[in-house]
Amino acid sequence: MNLLSDRILNMSTSATLAMAAKARELRAEGKDIIGLSLGEPDFNTPDFIKEAAIQAINDNYSSYSPVDGYVELKDAIITKFKRDNGLTYNHNQIVVSTGAKQSLANLAAVILNDGDEVILPCPYWVSYADLVKLNDGVPVEVPTTIATDFKMTPEQLEAAITPKTKMLWYSSPCNPSGSVYSKEELRALADVLAKHPNIIVVSDEIYEHINFSGQHASMAQFEDMYDRTVTVNGVSKAFAMTGWRIGYIGGPEKIARACNKMQGQITSGANCIAQRAVITALNESPSRVQFMIDEFKIRRDLVLDLLQDIEGFKTNVPEGAFYVFPNISYYFGKTLRGKTITNASDFSLYLLEEALVATVDGGAFGNPDCIRISYAASQEQIIEAMKRIKAALS
């Protein structure tokens, strides 16, 4: 008899966290590792948010919070959805969770049954597929390429739909590609979904404000998609609050109530101090964090410029998030410093060991020809990292 369940034995380890752990091990050995693997802003949480948390501590917020979030935080989320996205929700449509990852896990748990299919445009965030499989669903991967800016076409969506299709999951801006679906592109996908009214859409918009295109569109903004779309968001990325662990959803009341019920048996309410701080964050204008977005755009342009000078990297121009997702299949089959590169995993490990630069294998995101490079690092680190990579591949 196995000590551990088949569920955990069949689950993949998060590739981003695994690479971060490997990088920490090498640093502990005294190696100067430049980390370009984690999806975490390298800025501090803004002071006005920290001050709100301190005030909450002084005000003795230390008791269990409501399972689905404080009313005042729901008010702030409702205001944010209306202000930034033109979406109107009520309190019963909002659920606050311990990070957007828990929001996604809740959705998979309350919607999927054995054999239900979930369409995942590739590349997708590393946890999507395992969250689906953990809840007895079947991930249906739809491959995309640099030629389409890693965006799924309506024709691809139509071809992927079967009688077993239950959900479509996507992120925009996308982790890992940085691609941003325009309003027109989402409308074209919605026209396909209009023919299949039982499919639920999960729109992961956690990188909403880190958007260089100047436009952010939500699937739920279309009247015919509002009642079948769950919008997932949080404060980790735009507000540099990854460790505060607050995410939330807005969606159909029936689904929100189910997520509340599920969360009540798993974690109950999210951290009370973090929730009080997020009230302040969301009630402020997004312009308060524009300085971070401006810096990310400078870094994006820097990375793309430096990658052009390295043989074998094919890139597009990502319009959001803080990643580039170059195709590095040029190196497959080649031997570098005695090491044969057969796939993106080999390539990423080679860069870690030979260039001392941590990246992430694109196979974990559903695209085995690419690697993910995070530019949530200083310009000096980016310049040094690209210099090392170029030298290691020369």
mmCIF file of C-alpha atoms in Angstrom:
data_model
loop_
_atom_site.group_PDB
_atom_site.id
_atom_site.type_symbol
_atom_site.label_atom_id
_atom_site.label_comp_id
_atom_site.label_asym_id
_atom_site.label_seq_id
_atom_site.Cartn_x
_atom_site.Cartn_y
_atom_site.Cartn_z
ATOM 1 C CA MET A 1 0.000 0.000 0.000
ATOM 2 C CA ASN A 2 1.322 3.432 -0.939
ATOM 3 C CA LEU A 3 1.702 5.851 1.933
ATOM 4 C CA LEU A 4 0.809 8.775 -0.329
ATOM 5 C CA SER A 5 -2.264 9.239 -2.490
ATOM 6 C CA ASP A 6 -2.289 8.811 -6.258
ATOM 7 C CA ARG A 7 -3.473 12.417 -6.351
ATOM 8 C CA ILE A 8 -0.243 13.828 -4.956
ATOM 9 C CA LEU A 9 1.997 11.297 -6.677
ATOM 10 C CA ASN A 10 0.575 12.267 -10.062
ATOM 11 C CA MET A 11 0.826 16.010 -9.422
ATOM 12 C CA SER A 12 3.665 17.973 -11.010
ATOM 13 C CA THR A 13 5.891 20.175 -8.906
ATOM 14 C CA SER A 14 5.533 23.865 -9.750
ATOM 15 C CA ALA A 15 8.348 24.520 -12.218
ATOM 16 C CA THR A 16 8.769 28.133 -11.149
ATOM 17 C CA LEU A 17 9.079 27.217 -7.482
ATOM 18 C CA ALA A 18 11.373 24.274 -8.277
ATOM 19 C CA MET A 19 13.766 26.496 -10.230
ATOM 20 C CA ALA A 20 13.706 29.080 -7.447
ATOM 21 C CA ALA A 21 14.585 26.347 -4.930
ATOM 22 C CA LYS A 22 17.463 25.129 -7.130
ATOM 23 C CA ALA A 23 18.750 28.698 -7.427
ATOM 24 C CA ARG A 24 18.642 29.092 -3.634
ATOM 25 C CA GLU A 25 20.660 25.891 -3.229
ATOM 26 C CA LEU A 26 23.354 27.181 -5.564
ATOM 27 C CA ARG A 27 23.423 30.537 -3.796
ATOM 28 C CA ALA A 28 23.919 28.683 -0.508
ATOM 29 C CA GLU A 29 26.973 27.080 -2.114
ATOM 30 C CA GLY A 30 28.353 30.555 -2.738
ATOM 31 C CA LYS A 31 27.443 30.881 -6.426
ATOM 32 C CA ASP A 32 26.331 34.251 -7.744
ATOM 33 C CA ILE A 33 22.956 33.320 -9.248
ATOM 34 C CA ILE A 34 20.868 35.911 -11.054
ATOM 35 C CA GLY A 35 17.226 34.928 -10.616
ATOM 36 C CA LEU A 36 15.016 35.534 -13.647
ATOM 37 C CA SER A 37 12.611 32.718 -12.833
ATOM 38 C CA LEU A 38 10.074 33.946 -10.298
ATOM 39 C CA GLY A 39 6.993 35.976 -11.173
ATOM 40 C CA GLU A 40 7.460 38.445 -8.360
ATOM 41 C CA PRO A 41 7.908 42.228 -8.580
ATOM 42 C CA ASP A 42 11.213 43.361 -7.125
ATOM 43 C CA PHE A 43 9.606 46.503 -5.692
ATOM 44 C CA ASN A 44 8.548 47.006 -2.086
ATOM 45 C CA THR A 45 4.864 47.225 -1.250
ATOM 46 C CA PRO A 46 3.960 50.955 -1.439
ATOM 47 C CA ASP A 47 4.071 52.775 1.888
ATOM 48 C CA PHE A 48 0.424 53.861 1.832
ATOM 49 C CA ILE A 49 -0.592 50.185 1.809
ATOM 50 C CA LYS A 50 1.837 49.217 4.570
ATOM 51 C CA GLU A 51 0.533 52.072 6.698
ATOM 52 C CA ALA A 52 -3.008 50.730 6.314
ATOM 53 C CA ALA A 53 -1.822 47.327 7.567
ATOM 54 C CA ILE A 54 -0.130 48.906 10.564
ATOM 55 C CA GLN A 55 -3.314 50.787 11.341
ATOM 56 C CA ALA A 56 -5.294 47.539 11.150
ATOM 57 C CA ILE A 57 -2.938 45.949 13.685
ATOM 58 C CA ASN A 58 -3.321 48.936 15.994
ATOM 59 C CA ASP A 59 -7.089 48.692 15.546
ATOM 60 C CA ASN A 60 -6.899 45.090 16.791
ATOM 61 C CA TYR A 61 -7.996 43.272 13.666
ATOM 62 C CA SER A 62 -6.993 39.832 14.865
ATOM 63 C CA SER A 63 -10.144 37.707 14.715
ATOM 64 C CA TYR A 64 -11.395 35.354 12.021
ATOM 65 C CA SER A 65 -12.593 37.255 8.989
ATOM 66 C CA PRO A 66 -15.750 36.307 7.052
ATOM 67 C CA VAL A 67 -15.071 33.331 4.793
ATOM 68 C CA ASP A 68 -15.655 35.314 1.597
ATOM 69 C CA GLY A 69 -14.065 38.568 2.766
ATOM 70 C CA TYR A 70 -14.851 41.697 4.755
ATOM 71 C CA VAL A 71 -17.806 43.701 3.475
ATOM 72 C CA GLU A 72 -15.593 46.790 3.209
ATOM 73 C CA LEU A 73 -13.146 44.870 1.019
ATOM 74 C CA LYS A 74 -15.993 43.612 -1.148
ATOM 75 C CA ASP A 75 -17.092 47.223 -1.508
ATOM 76 C CA ALA A 76 -13.591 48.154 -2.669
ATOM 77 C CA ILE A 77 -13.513 45.243 -5.125
ATOM 78 C CA ILE A 78 -16.926 46.220 -6.511
ATOM 79 C CA THR A 79 -15.667 49.788 -6.946
ATOM 80 C CA LYS A 80 -12.492 48.566 -8.638
ATOM 81 C CA PHE A 81 -14.381 46.322 -11.082
ATOM 82 C CA LYS A 82 -16.684 49.196 -12.026
ATOM 83 C CA ARG A 83 -13.912 51.796 -12.270
ATOM 84 C CA ASP A 84 -11.297 49.760 -14.124
ATOM 85 C CA ASN A 85 -13.331 47.203 -16.065
ATOM 86 C CA GLY A 86 -16.852 48.543 -16.440
ATOM 87 C CA LEU A 87 -18.179 45.452 -14.616
ATOM 88 C CA THR A 88 -21.029 45.607 -12.115
ATOM 89 C CA TYR A 89 -21.071 43.014 -9.321
ATOM 90 C CA ASN A 90 -22.875 42.757 -5.990
ATOM 91 C CA HIS A 91 -21.579 41.381 -2.694
ATOM 92 C CA ASN A 92 -22.883 37.876 -3.387
ATOM 93 C CA GLN A 93 -20.803 37.688 -6.552
ATOM 94 C CA ILE A 94 -17.466 38.419 -4.836
ATOM 95 C CA VAL A 95 -15.251 35.941 -2.971
ATOM 96 C CA VAL A 96 -11.916 36.932 -1.420
ATOM 97 C CA SER A 97 -9.325 34.159 -1.139
ATOM 98 C CA THR A 98 -5.760 33.524 -0.012
ATOM 99 C CA GLY A 99 -4.268 34.568 -3.325
ATOM 100 C CA ALA A 100 -5.617 34.275 -6.862
ATOM 101 C CA LYS A 101 -4.227 30.723 -6.928
ATOM 102 C CA GLN A 102 -6.770 29.701 -4.301
ATOM 103 C CA SER A 103 -9.462 31.471 -6.304
ATOM 104 C CA LEU A 104 -8.568 29.279 -9.292
ATOM 105 C CA ALA A 105 -8.385 26.139 -7.151
ATOM 106 C CA ASN A 106 -11.838 26.906 -5.750
ATOM 107 C CA LEU A 107 -13.262 27.274 -9.254
ATOM 108 C CA ALA A 108 -11.846 23.978 -10.446
ATOM 109 C CA ALA A 109 -13.168 22.215 -7.345
ATOM 110 C CA VAL A 110 -16.719 23.563 -7.541
ATOM 111 C CA ILE A 111 -17.264 23.295 -11.305
ATOM 112 C CA LEU A 112 -15.428 20.219 -12.597
ATOM 113 C CA ASN A 113 -16.634 16.633 -12.582
ATOM 114 C CA ASP A 114 -14.766 13.530 -13.699
ATOM 115 C CA GLY A 115 -13.862 13.801 -17.380
ATOM 116 C CA ASP A 116 -14.888 17.433 -17.874
ATOM 117 C CA GLU A 117 -12.578 19.176 -20.330
ATOM 118 C CA VAL A 118 -10.945 22.567 -19.806
ATOM 119 C CA ILE A 119 -9.491 24.394 -22.799
ATOM 120 C CA LEU A 120 -6.087 25.931 -22.039
ATOM 121 C CA PRO A 121 -4.502 28.163 -24.695
ATOM 122 C CA CYS A 122 -0.765 27.436 -24.607
ATOM 123 C CA PRO A 123 1.323 28.781 -23.104
ATOM 124 C CA TYR A 124 -0.561 28.925 -19.818
ATOM 125 C CA TRP A 125 0.371 29.537 -16.206
ATOM 126 C CA VAL A 126 2.071 26.481 -14.706
ATOM 127 C CA SER A 127 -0.660 25.591 -12.191
ATOM 128 C CA TYR A 128 -3.650 25.580 -14.571
ATOM 129 C CA ALA A 129 -3.252 22.044 -15.874
ATOM 130 C CA ASP A 130 -2.554 20.481 -12.477
ATOM 131 C CA LEU A 131 -5.477 22.272 -10.849
ATOM 132 C CA VAL A 132 -7.708 20.833 -13.562
ATOM 133 C CA LYS A 133 -6.313 17.307 -13.193
ATOM 134 C CA LEU A 134 -6.445 17.498 -9.405
ATOM 135 C CA ASN A 135 -10.198 17.909 -9.716
ATOM 136 C CA ASP A 136 -10.611 15.025 -12.204
ATOM 137 C CA GLY A 137 -10.805 17.328 -15.216
ATOM 138 C CA VAL A 138 -8.976 16.929 -18.511
ATOM 139 C CA PRO A 139 -6.732 19.769 -19.759
ATOM 140 C CA VAL A 140 -7.134 20.375 -23.502
ATOM 141 C CA GLU A 141 -4.069 22.257 -24.681
ATOM 142 C CA VAL A 142 -4.377 24.581 -27.673
ATOM 143 C CA PRO A 143 -0.897 25.360 -29.034
ATOM 144 C CA THR A 144 -0.019 28.872 -30.163
ATOM 145 C CA THR A 145 3.142 30.372 -31.648
ATOM 146 C CA ILE A 146 5.105 33.579 -31.825
ATOM 147 C CA ALA A 147 3.434 34.210 -35.195
ATOM 148 C CA THR A 148 0.098 34.820 -33.431
ATOM 149 C CA ASP A 149 1.715 36.520 -30.413
ATOM 150 C CA PHE A 150 0.892 33.333 -28.482
ATOM 151 C CA LYS A 151 -2.843 34.036 -28.732
ATOM 152 C CA MET A 152 -5.519 31.462 -29.545
ATOM 153 C CA THR A 153 -7.594 32.093 -32.654
ATOM 154 C CA PRO A 154 -11.375 31.626 -32.877
ATOM 155 C CA GLU A 155 -10.816 28.746 -35.296
ATOM 156 C CA GLN A 156 -8.573 26.978 -32.785
ATOM 157 C CA LEU A 157 -11.142 27.483 -30.029
ATOM 158 C CA GLU A 158 -13.927 26.045 -32.177
ATOM 159 C CA ALA A 159 -11.807 23.014 -33.060
ATOM 160 C CA ALA A 160 -10.989 22.333 -29.390
ATOM 161 C CA ILE A 161 -14.606 22.295 -28.185
ATOM 162 C CA THR A 162 -16.235 18.918 -27.647
ATOM 163 C CA PRO A 163 -19.419 17.779 -25.883
ATOM 164 C CA LYS A 164 -17.251 17.356 -22.759
ATOM 165 C CA THR A 165 -15.941 20.940 -22.709
ATOM 166 C CA LYS A 166 -16.852 22.594 -19.398
ATOM 167 C CA MET A 167 -14.537 25.585 -19.167
ATOM 168 C CA LEU A 168 -12.090 27.843 -20.976
ATOM 169 C CA TRP A 169 -9.209 29.210 -18.863
ATOM 170 C CA TYR A 170 -6.886 31.949 -20.064
ATOM 171 C CA SER A 171 -4.892 34.878 -18.712
ATOM 172 C CA SER A 172 -4.545 38.356 -20.203
ATOM 173 C CA PRO A 173 -1.988 39.790 -19.866
ATOM 174 C CA CYS A 174 -0.607 36.273 -20.103
ATOM 175 C CA ASN A 175 1.845 34.537 -17.850
ATOM 176 C CA PRO A 176 4.263 33.470 -19.369
ATOM 177 C CA SER A 177 4.062 35.130 -22.797
ATOM 178 C CA GLY A 178 3.026 38.672 -21.834
ATOM 179 C CA SER A 179 0.401 38.582 -24.595
ATOM 180 C CA VAL A 180 -2.683 40.780 -24.233
ATOM 181 C CA TYR A 181 -6.008 39.966 -25.877
ATOM 182 C CA SER A 182 -7.653 43.053 -27.369
ATOM 183 C CA LYS A 183 -11.365 43.716 -27.015
ATOM 184 C CA GLU A 184 -11.833 42.725 -30.642
ATOM 185 C CA GLU A 185 -9.950 39.450 -30.182
ATOM 186 C CA LEU A 186 -11.999 38.566 -27.102
ATOM 187 C CA ARG A 187 -15.206 39.398 -28.981
ATOM 188 C CA ALA A 188 -14.181 36.966 -31.732
ATOM 189 C CA LEU A 189 -13.667 34.233 -29.133
ATOM 190 C CA ALA A 190 -16.994 35.150 -27.514
ATOM 191 C CA ASP A 191 -18.724 34.708 -30.880
ATOM 192 C CA VAL A 192 -17.532 31.102 -30.904
ATOM 193 C CA LEU A 193 -18.606 30.563 -27.297
ATOM 194 C CA ALA A 194 -22.039 31.975 -28.103
ATOM 195 C CA LYS A 195 -22.694 28.741 -29.984
ATOM 196 C CA HIS A 196 -21.797 26.723 -26.879
ATOM 197 C CA PRO A 197 -23.753 28.332 -24.016
ATOM 198 C CA ASN A 198 -22.779 25.815 -21.315
ATOM 199 C CA ILE A 199 -19.058 26.618 -21.323
ATOM 200 C CA ILE A 200 -17.825 28.682 -18.370
ATOM 201 C CA VAL A 201 -14.968 31.136 -18.960
ATOM 202 C CA VAL A 202 -12.293 31.824 -16.352
ATOM 203 C CA SER A 203 -10.508 35.086 -17.145
ATOM 204 C CA ASP A 204 -7.323 35.453 -15.092
ATOM 205 C CA GLU A 205 -6.526 39.176 -15.006
ATOM 206 C CA ILE A 206 -3.927 39.270 -12.231
ATOM 207 C CA TYR A 207 -1.512 41.233 -14.496
ATOM 208 C CA GLU A 208 -4.224 43.683 -15.589
ATOM 209 C CA HIS A 209 -2.372 46.897 -14.696
ATOM 210 C CA ILE A 210 1.036 45.750 -15.990
ATOM 211 C CA ASN A 211 -0.124 46.440 -19.499
ATOM 212 C CA PHE A 212 1.867 48.438 -22.045
ATOM 213 C CA SER A 213 -0.796 48.445 -24.765
ATOM 214 C CA GLY A 214 -2.904 51.037 -22.973
ATOM 215 C CA GLN A 215 -5.989 48.869 -23.232
ATOM 216 C CA HIS A 216 -7.302 46.121 -20.961
ATOM 217 C CA ALA A 217 -10.352 44.100 -21.952
ATOM 218 C CA SER A 218 -12.402 41.642 -19.889
ATOM 219 C CA MET A 219 -14.509 38.847 -21.342
ATOM 220 C CA ALA A 220 -17.257 39.679 -18.827
ATOM 221 C CA GLN A 221 -17.699 43.129 -20.366
ATOM 222 C CA PHE A 222 -19.753 41.540 -23.156
ATOM 223 C CA GLU A 223 -23.401 41.315 -22.180
ATOM 224 C CA ASP A 224 -23.789 37.807 -23.584
ATOM 225 C CA MET A 225 -20.713 36.557 -21.644
ATOM 226 C CA TYR A 226 -21.262 38.261 -18.280
ATOM 227 C CA ASP A 227 -23.359 35.465 -16.747
ATOM 228 C CA ARG A 228 -20.896 32.747 -17.721
ATOM 229 C CA THR A 229 -17.557 34.429 -17.000
ATOM 230 C CA VAL A 230 -15.592 34.425 -13.743
ATOM 231 C CA THR A 231 -13.054 37.245 -13.513
ATOM 232 C CA VAL A 232 -10.062 36.407 -11.314
ATOM 233 C CA ASN A 233 -7.778 39.110 -9.974
ATOM 234 C CA GLY A 234 -5.659 40.071 -6.976
ATOM 235 C CA VAL A 235 -3.032 42.460 -5.683
ATOM 236 C CA SER A 236 0.147 40.391 -5.926
ATOM 237 C CA LYS A 237 1.574 41.800 -9.139
ATOM 238 C CA ALA A 238 0.524 45.419 -9.715
ATOM 239 C CA PHE A 239 0.783 46.347 -6.026
ATOM 240 C CA ALA A 240 3.912 44.257 -5.287
ATOM 241 C CA MET A 241 2.031 42.299 -2.614
ATOM 242 C CA THR A 242 2.878 38.682 -3.482
ATOM 243 C CA GLY A 243 3.387 37.627 0.126
ATOM 244 C CA TRP A 244 0.207 39.278 1.373
ATOM 245 C CA ARG A 245 -1.800 36.538 -0.374
ATOM 246 C CA ILE A 246 -5.042 38.215 -1.376
ATOM 247 C CA GLY A 247 -6.953 37.300 -4.540
ATOM 248 C CA TYR A 248 -10.600 37.542 -5.470
ATOM 249 C CA ILE A 249 -13.234 36.653 -8.035
ATOM 250 C CA GLY A 250 -16.273 38.361 -9.508
ATOM 251 C CA GLY A 251 -18.745 36.111 -11.260
ATOM 252 C CA PRO A 252 -22.123 34.391 -11.357
ATOM 253 C CA GLU A 253 -23.679 34.272 -7.906
ATOM 254 C CA LYS A 254 -24.181 30.519 -7.997
ATOM 255 C CA ILE A 255 -20.480 29.930 -8.611
ATOM 256 C CA ALA A 256 -19.437 32.501 -6.002
ATOM 257 C CA ARG A 257 -21.626 30.858 -3.371
ATOM 258 C CA ALA A 258 -20.118 27.485 -4.213
ATOM 259 C CA CYS A 259 -16.586 28.897 -3.842
ATOM 260 C CA ASN A 260 -17.568 30.365 -0.479
ATOM 261 C CA LYS A 261 -18.843 26.948 0.625
ATOM 262 C CA MET A 262 -15.660 25.212 -0.565
ATOM 263 C CA GLN A 263 -13.374 27.769 1.059
ATOM 264 C CA GLY A 264 -15.270 27.430 4.332
ATOM 265 C CA GLN A 265 -14.088 23.843 4.551
ATOM 266 C CA ILE A 266 -10.513 24.461 3.395
ATOM 267 C CA THR A 267 -9.058 27.716 4.764
ATOM 268 C CA SER A 268 -11.954 29.927 5.868
ATOM 269 C CA GLY A 269 -11.311 33.655 5.451
ATOM 270 C CA ALA A 270 -8.086 35.188 4.185
ATOM 271 C CA ASN A 271 -5.628 36.996 6.463
ATOM 272 C CA CYS A 272 -7.455 39.812 8.254
ATOM 273 C CA ILE A 273 -4.586 42.342 8.290
ATOM 274 C CA ALA A 274 -3.850 41.797 4.595
ATOM 275 C CA GLN A 275 -7.524 42.284 3.755
ATOM 276 C CA ARG A 276 -7.644 45.631 5.554
ATOM 277 C CA ALA A 277 -4.547 46.791 3.659
ATOM 278 C CA VAL A 278 -6.051 45.731 0.335
ATOM 279 C CA ILE A 279 -9.112 47.898 0.993
ATOM 280 C CA THR A 280 -6.789 50.900 0.877
ATOM 281 C CA ALA A 281 -4.909 49.570 -2.181
ATOM 282 C CA LEU A 282 -8.025 49.036 -4.298
ATOM 283 C CA ASN A 283 -9.704 52.276 -3.310
ATOM 284 C CA GLU A 284 -6.731 54.230 -4.627
ATOM 285 C CA SER A 285 -6.273 55.077 -8.290
ATOM 286 C CA PRO A 286 -4.069 52.652 -10.245
ATOM 287 C CA SER A 287 -1.950 55.686 -11.036
ATOM 288 C CA ARG A 288 -0.391 55.271 -7.565
ATOM 289 C CA VAL A 289 1.585 52.287 -8.884
ATOM 290 C CA GLN A 290 2.220 53.582 -12.416
ATOM 291 C CA PHE A 291 5.904 54.088 -11.602
ATOM 292 C CA MET A 292 6.328 50.315 -11.424
ATOM 293 C CA ILE A 293 4.638 49.735 -14.784
ATOM 294 C CA ASP A 294 6.808 52.417 -16.389
ATOM 295 C CA GLU A 295 9.946 50.715 -15.084
ATOM 296 C CA PHE A 296 8.770 47.288 -16.279
ATOM 297 C CA LYS A 297 8.325 48.667 -19.801
ATOM 298 C CA ILE A 298 11.875 50.033 -19.776
ATOM 299 C CA ARG A 299 13.140 46.628 -18.670
ATOM 300 C CA ARG A 300 11.085 44.835 -21.324
ATOM 301 C CA ASP A 301 12.639 46.940 -24.044
ATOM 302 C CA LEU A 302 16.075 46.359 -22.545
ATOM 303 C CA VAL A 303 15.679 42.573 -22.490
ATOM 304 C CA LEU A 304 14.364 42.448 -26.052
ATOM 305 C CA ASP A 305 17.231 44.624 -27.274
ATOM 306 C CA LEU A 306 19.850 42.451 -25.579
ATOM 307 C CA LEU A 307 18.273 39.183 -26.756
ATOM 308 C CA GLN A 308 18.514 40.363 -30.353
ATOM 309 C CA ASP A 309 22.272 40.128 -29.959
ATOM 310 C CA ILE A 310 22.172 36.479 -28.853
ATOM 311 C CA GLU A 311 22.055 33.828 -31.552
ATOM 312 C CA GLY A 312 19.108 31.418 -31.537
ATOM 313 C CA PHE A 313 16.533 33.452 -29.599
ATOM 314 C CA LYS A 314 13.243 34.206 -31.384
ATOM 315 C CA THR A 315 11.003 36.665 -29.565
ATOM 316 C CA ASN A 316 7.830 38.671 -30.040
ATOM 317 C CA VAL A 317 7.036 41.927 -28.251
ATOM 318 C CA PRO A 318 4.992 41.147 -25.120
ATOM 319 C CA GLU A 319 2.422 43.819 -24.306
ATOM 320 C CA GLY A 320 2.009 43.085 -20.608
ATOM 321 C CA ALA A 321 3.161 41.262 -17.449
ATOM 322 C CA PHE A 322 6.939 41.129 -16.899
ATOM 323 C CA TYR A 323 8.116 38.176 -18.970
ATOM 324 C CA VAL A 324 9.563 37.382 -22.360
ATOM 325 C CA PHE A 325 9.004 33.903 -23.759
ATOM 326 C CA PRO A 326 11.623 33.276 -26.439
ATOM 327 C CA ASN A 327 11.687 30.226 -28.675
ATOM 328 C CA ILE A 328 15.078 28.571 -28.200
ATOM 329 C CA SER A 329 14.527 25.396 -30.274
ATOM 330 C CA TYR A 330 17.531 26.491 -32.394
ATOM 331 C CA TYR A 331 19.707 24.867 -29.733
ATOM 332 C CA PHE A 332 17.957 21.478 -29.658
ATOM 333 C CA GLY A 333 20.383 18.766 -30.724
ATOM 334 C CA LYS A 334 23.428 20.956 -30.187
ATOM 335 C CA THR A 335 26.208 20.184 -27.710
ATOM 336 C CA LEU A 336 27.396 23.058 -25.530
ATOM 337 C CA ARG A 337 30.465 22.637 -23.332
ATOM 338 C CA GLY A 338 29.996 18.894 -23.474
ATOM 339 C CA LYS A 339 26.266 18.990 -22.677
ATOM 340 C CA THR A 340 23.706 18.001 -25.297
ATOM 341 C CA ILE A 341 20.558 20.131 -25.381
ATOM 342 C CA THR A 342 17.505 18.017 -26.249
ATOM 343 C CA ASN A 343 14.698 20.245 -24.949
ATOM 344 C CA ALA A 344 13.886 23.493 -23.129
ATOM 345 C CA SER A 345 14.417 21.839 -19.760
ATOM 346 C CA ASP A 346 18.000 20.964 -20.695
ATOM 347 C CA PHE A 347 18.519 24.489 -21.978
ATOM 348 C CA SER A 348 17.174 26.152 -18.849
ATOM 349 C CA LEU A 349 19.314 23.908 -16.636
ATOM 350 C CA TYR A 350 22.340 24.658 -18.806
ATOM 351 C CA LEU A 351 21.845 28.395 -18.319
ATOM 352 C CA LEU A 352 21.585 27.877 -14.564
ATOM 353 C CA GLU A 353 24.755 25.798 -14.323
ATOM 354 C CA GLU A 354 26.921 27.524 -16.931
ATOM 355 C CA ALA A 355 25.652 31.120 -16.949
ATOM 356 C CA LEU A 356 24.414 31.141 -13.340
ATOM 357 C CA VAL A 357 21.097 32.569 -14.571
ATOM 358 C CA ALA A 358 17.787 31.049 -13.434
ATOM 359 C CA THR A 359 14.986 30.862 -16.029
ATOM 360 C CA VAL A 360 12.033 28.467 -16.384
ATOM 361 C CA ASP A 361 11.476 25.661 -18.879
ATOM 362 C CA GLY A 362 8.613 26.510 -21.229
ATOM 363 C CA GLY A 363 7.366 22.931 -21.177
ATOM 364 C CA ALA A 364 5.867 23.643 -17.761
ATOM 365 C CA PHE A 365 3.709 26.291 -19.466
ATOM 366 C CA GLY A 366 2.610 24.006 -22.281
ATOM 367 C CA ASN A 367 5.223 25.113 -24.832
ATOM 368 C CA PRO A 368 8.368 22.928 -24.854
ATOM 369 C CA ASP A 369 10.187 25.095 -27.427
ATOM 370 C CA CYS A 370 10.492 28.156 -25.190
ATOM 371 C CA ILE A 371 11.824 29.378 -21.878
ATOM 372 C CA ARG A 372 10.380 32.066 -19.637
ATOM 373 C CA ILE A 373 12.588 34.969 -18.645
ATOM 374 C CA SER A 374 11.272 37.285 -15.947
ATOM 375 C CA TYR A 375 12.463 40.874 -16.061
ATOM 376 C CA ALA A 376 11.280 41.604 -12.534
ATOM 377 C CA ALA A 377 14.898 42.414 -11.735
ATOM 378 C CA SER A 378 17.047 45.529 -11.822
ATOM 379 C CA GLN A 379 18.412 46.818 -15.113
ATOM 380 C CA GLU A 380 21.914 46.050 -13.866
ATOM 381 C CA GLN A 381 20.978 42.432 -13.172
ATOM 382 C CA ILE A 382 19.291 42.094 -16.554
ATOM 383 C CA ILE A 383 22.337 43.436 -18.387
ATOM 384 C CA GLU A 384 24.666 41.099 -16.486
ATOM 385 C CA ALA A 385 22.351 38.109 -16.997
ATOM 386 C CA MET A 386 22.173 38.634 -20.773
ATOM 387 C CA LYS A 387 25.946 39.060 -20.884
ATOM 388 C CA ARG A 388 26.390 35.738 -19.103
ATOM 389 C CA ILE A 389 23.880 33.945 -21.317
ATOM 390 C CA LYS A 390 25.564 35.224 -24.471
ATOM 391 C CA ALA A 391 28.949 34.074 -23.200
ATOM 392 C CA ALA A 392 27.629 30.634 -22.214
ATOM 393 C CA LEU A 393 26.160 30.133 -25.694
ATOM 394 C CA SER A 394 29.102 31.477 -27.680
#
